[in-house]
CSV table of C-alpha atoms in Angstrom, one decimal:
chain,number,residue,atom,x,y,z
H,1,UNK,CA,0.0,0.0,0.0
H,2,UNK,CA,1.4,3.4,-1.2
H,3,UNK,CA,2.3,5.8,1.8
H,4,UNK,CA,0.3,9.4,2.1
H,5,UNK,CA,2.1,13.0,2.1
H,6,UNK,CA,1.6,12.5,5.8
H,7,UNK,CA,3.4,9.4,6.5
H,8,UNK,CA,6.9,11.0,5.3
H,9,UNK,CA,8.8,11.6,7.6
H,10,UNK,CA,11.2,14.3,6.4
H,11,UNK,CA,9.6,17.7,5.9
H,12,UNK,CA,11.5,18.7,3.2
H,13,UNK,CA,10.7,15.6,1.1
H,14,UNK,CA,7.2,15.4,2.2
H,15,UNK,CA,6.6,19.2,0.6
H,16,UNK,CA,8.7,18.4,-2.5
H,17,UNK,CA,6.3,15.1,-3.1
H,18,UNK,CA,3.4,17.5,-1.9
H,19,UNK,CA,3.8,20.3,-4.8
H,20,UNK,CA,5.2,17.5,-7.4
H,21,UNK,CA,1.4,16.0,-7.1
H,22,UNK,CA,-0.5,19.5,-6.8
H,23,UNK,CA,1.6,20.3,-9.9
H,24,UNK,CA,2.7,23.7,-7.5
H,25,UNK,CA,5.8,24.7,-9.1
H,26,UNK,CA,5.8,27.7,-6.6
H,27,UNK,CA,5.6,25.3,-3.4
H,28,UNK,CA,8.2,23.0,-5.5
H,29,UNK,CA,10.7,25.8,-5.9
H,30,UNK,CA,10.2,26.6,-2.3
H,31,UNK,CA,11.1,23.0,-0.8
H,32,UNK,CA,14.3,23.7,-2.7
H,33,UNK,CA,17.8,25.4,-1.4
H,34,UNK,CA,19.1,28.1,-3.4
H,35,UNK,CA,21.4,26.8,-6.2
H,36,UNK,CA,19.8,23.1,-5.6
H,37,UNK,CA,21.2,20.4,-8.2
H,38,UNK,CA,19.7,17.2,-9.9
H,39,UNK,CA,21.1,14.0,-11.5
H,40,UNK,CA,19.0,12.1,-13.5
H,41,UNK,CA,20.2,8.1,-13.7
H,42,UNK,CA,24.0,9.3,-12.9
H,43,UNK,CA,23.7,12.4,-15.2
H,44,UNK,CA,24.2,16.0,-14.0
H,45,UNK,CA,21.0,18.0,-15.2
H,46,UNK,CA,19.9,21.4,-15.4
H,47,UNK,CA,17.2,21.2,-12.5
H,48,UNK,CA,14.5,23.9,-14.2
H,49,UNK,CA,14.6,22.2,-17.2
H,50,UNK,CA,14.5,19.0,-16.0
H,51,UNK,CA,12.0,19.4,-13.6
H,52,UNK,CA,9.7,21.3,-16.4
H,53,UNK,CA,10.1,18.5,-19.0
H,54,UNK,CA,9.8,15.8,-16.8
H,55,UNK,CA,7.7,16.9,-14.0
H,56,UNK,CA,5.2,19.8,-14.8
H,57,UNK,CA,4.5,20.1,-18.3
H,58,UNK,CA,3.4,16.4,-18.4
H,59,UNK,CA,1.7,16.1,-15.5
H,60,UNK,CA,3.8,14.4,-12.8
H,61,UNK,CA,2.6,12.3,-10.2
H,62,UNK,CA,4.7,10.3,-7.5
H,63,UNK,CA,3.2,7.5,-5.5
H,64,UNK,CA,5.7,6.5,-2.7
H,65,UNK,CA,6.1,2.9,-1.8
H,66,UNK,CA,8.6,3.4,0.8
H,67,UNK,CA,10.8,5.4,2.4
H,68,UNK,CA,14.2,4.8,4.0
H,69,UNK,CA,14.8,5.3,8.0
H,70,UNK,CA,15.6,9.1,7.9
H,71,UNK,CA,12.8,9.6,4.9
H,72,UNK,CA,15.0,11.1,2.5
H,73,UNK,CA,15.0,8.0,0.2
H,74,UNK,CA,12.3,6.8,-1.6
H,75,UNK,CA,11.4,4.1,-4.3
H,76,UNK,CA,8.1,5.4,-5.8
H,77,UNK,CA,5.6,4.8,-8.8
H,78,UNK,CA,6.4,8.0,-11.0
H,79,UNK,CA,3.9,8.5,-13.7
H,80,UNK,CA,3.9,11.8,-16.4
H,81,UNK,CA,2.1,12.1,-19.8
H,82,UNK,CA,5.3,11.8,-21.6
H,83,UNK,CA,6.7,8.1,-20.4
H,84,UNK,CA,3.8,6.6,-18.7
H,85,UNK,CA,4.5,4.6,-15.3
H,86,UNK,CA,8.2,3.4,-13.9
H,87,UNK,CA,9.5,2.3,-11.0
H,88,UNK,CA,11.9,5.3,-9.7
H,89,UNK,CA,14.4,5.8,-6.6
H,90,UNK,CA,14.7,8.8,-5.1
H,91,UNK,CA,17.1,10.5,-2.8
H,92,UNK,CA,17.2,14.1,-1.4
H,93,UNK,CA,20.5,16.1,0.2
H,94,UNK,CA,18.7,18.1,3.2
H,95,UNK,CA,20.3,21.0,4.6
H,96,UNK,CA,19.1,23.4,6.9
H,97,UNK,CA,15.0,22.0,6.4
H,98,UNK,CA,15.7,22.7,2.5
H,99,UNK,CA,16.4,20.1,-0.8
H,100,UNK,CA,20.2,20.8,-1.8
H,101,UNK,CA,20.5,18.4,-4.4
H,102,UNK,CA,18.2,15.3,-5.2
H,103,UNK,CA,18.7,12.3,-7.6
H,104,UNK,CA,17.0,10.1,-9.3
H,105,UNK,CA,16.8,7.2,-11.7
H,106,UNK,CA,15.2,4.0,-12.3
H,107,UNK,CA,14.7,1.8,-9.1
């Protein structure tokens, strides 16, 4: 059974998941640190872009499955317009209640 918003237990990660499914690109830019960075599958990207293409123009959803022991990794069920469903892994660089960097690829 897919965990709720609620049940994650970092803040951070629990408002980036949050404005990824309200499609909030505001709230999303807000869970994130100044200068935050991405990798996609072990590749550097450029986080607005990325997040645009992948994320909000299609639609993004993310259903978590779990969560590791300090929350800030997750293996979810992502699902956009563009690619349909995968299984994805997640993991997010907190500092300071804010996403620094986050990467992710296919679980």
């Amino acid at each position: 059974m897919p965990l709720t918003v609620e049940e994650l237990i970092d803040p951070a990660v629990r408002r980036f998941v949050a404005a990824v499914n309200a499609g909030d690109r505001a709230a999303f830019r807000a869970a994130l640190a100044p200068g935050a960075t991405m990798a996609d599958d072990g590749s550097e990207r450029n986080l607005t872009e990325w997040t645009e293409k992948e994320i909000f123009a299609p639609r993004g959803r993310m259903e978590v499955e779990s969560q590791s022991e300090d929350g800030r990794g997750l293996v979810v069920r992502f699902w956009n317009e563009v690619w349909g469903e995968m299984r994805t892994k997640w993991r997010f660089l907190v500092t300071d209640g804010e996403i620094t960097r986050f990467e992710t690829g296919q679980a």
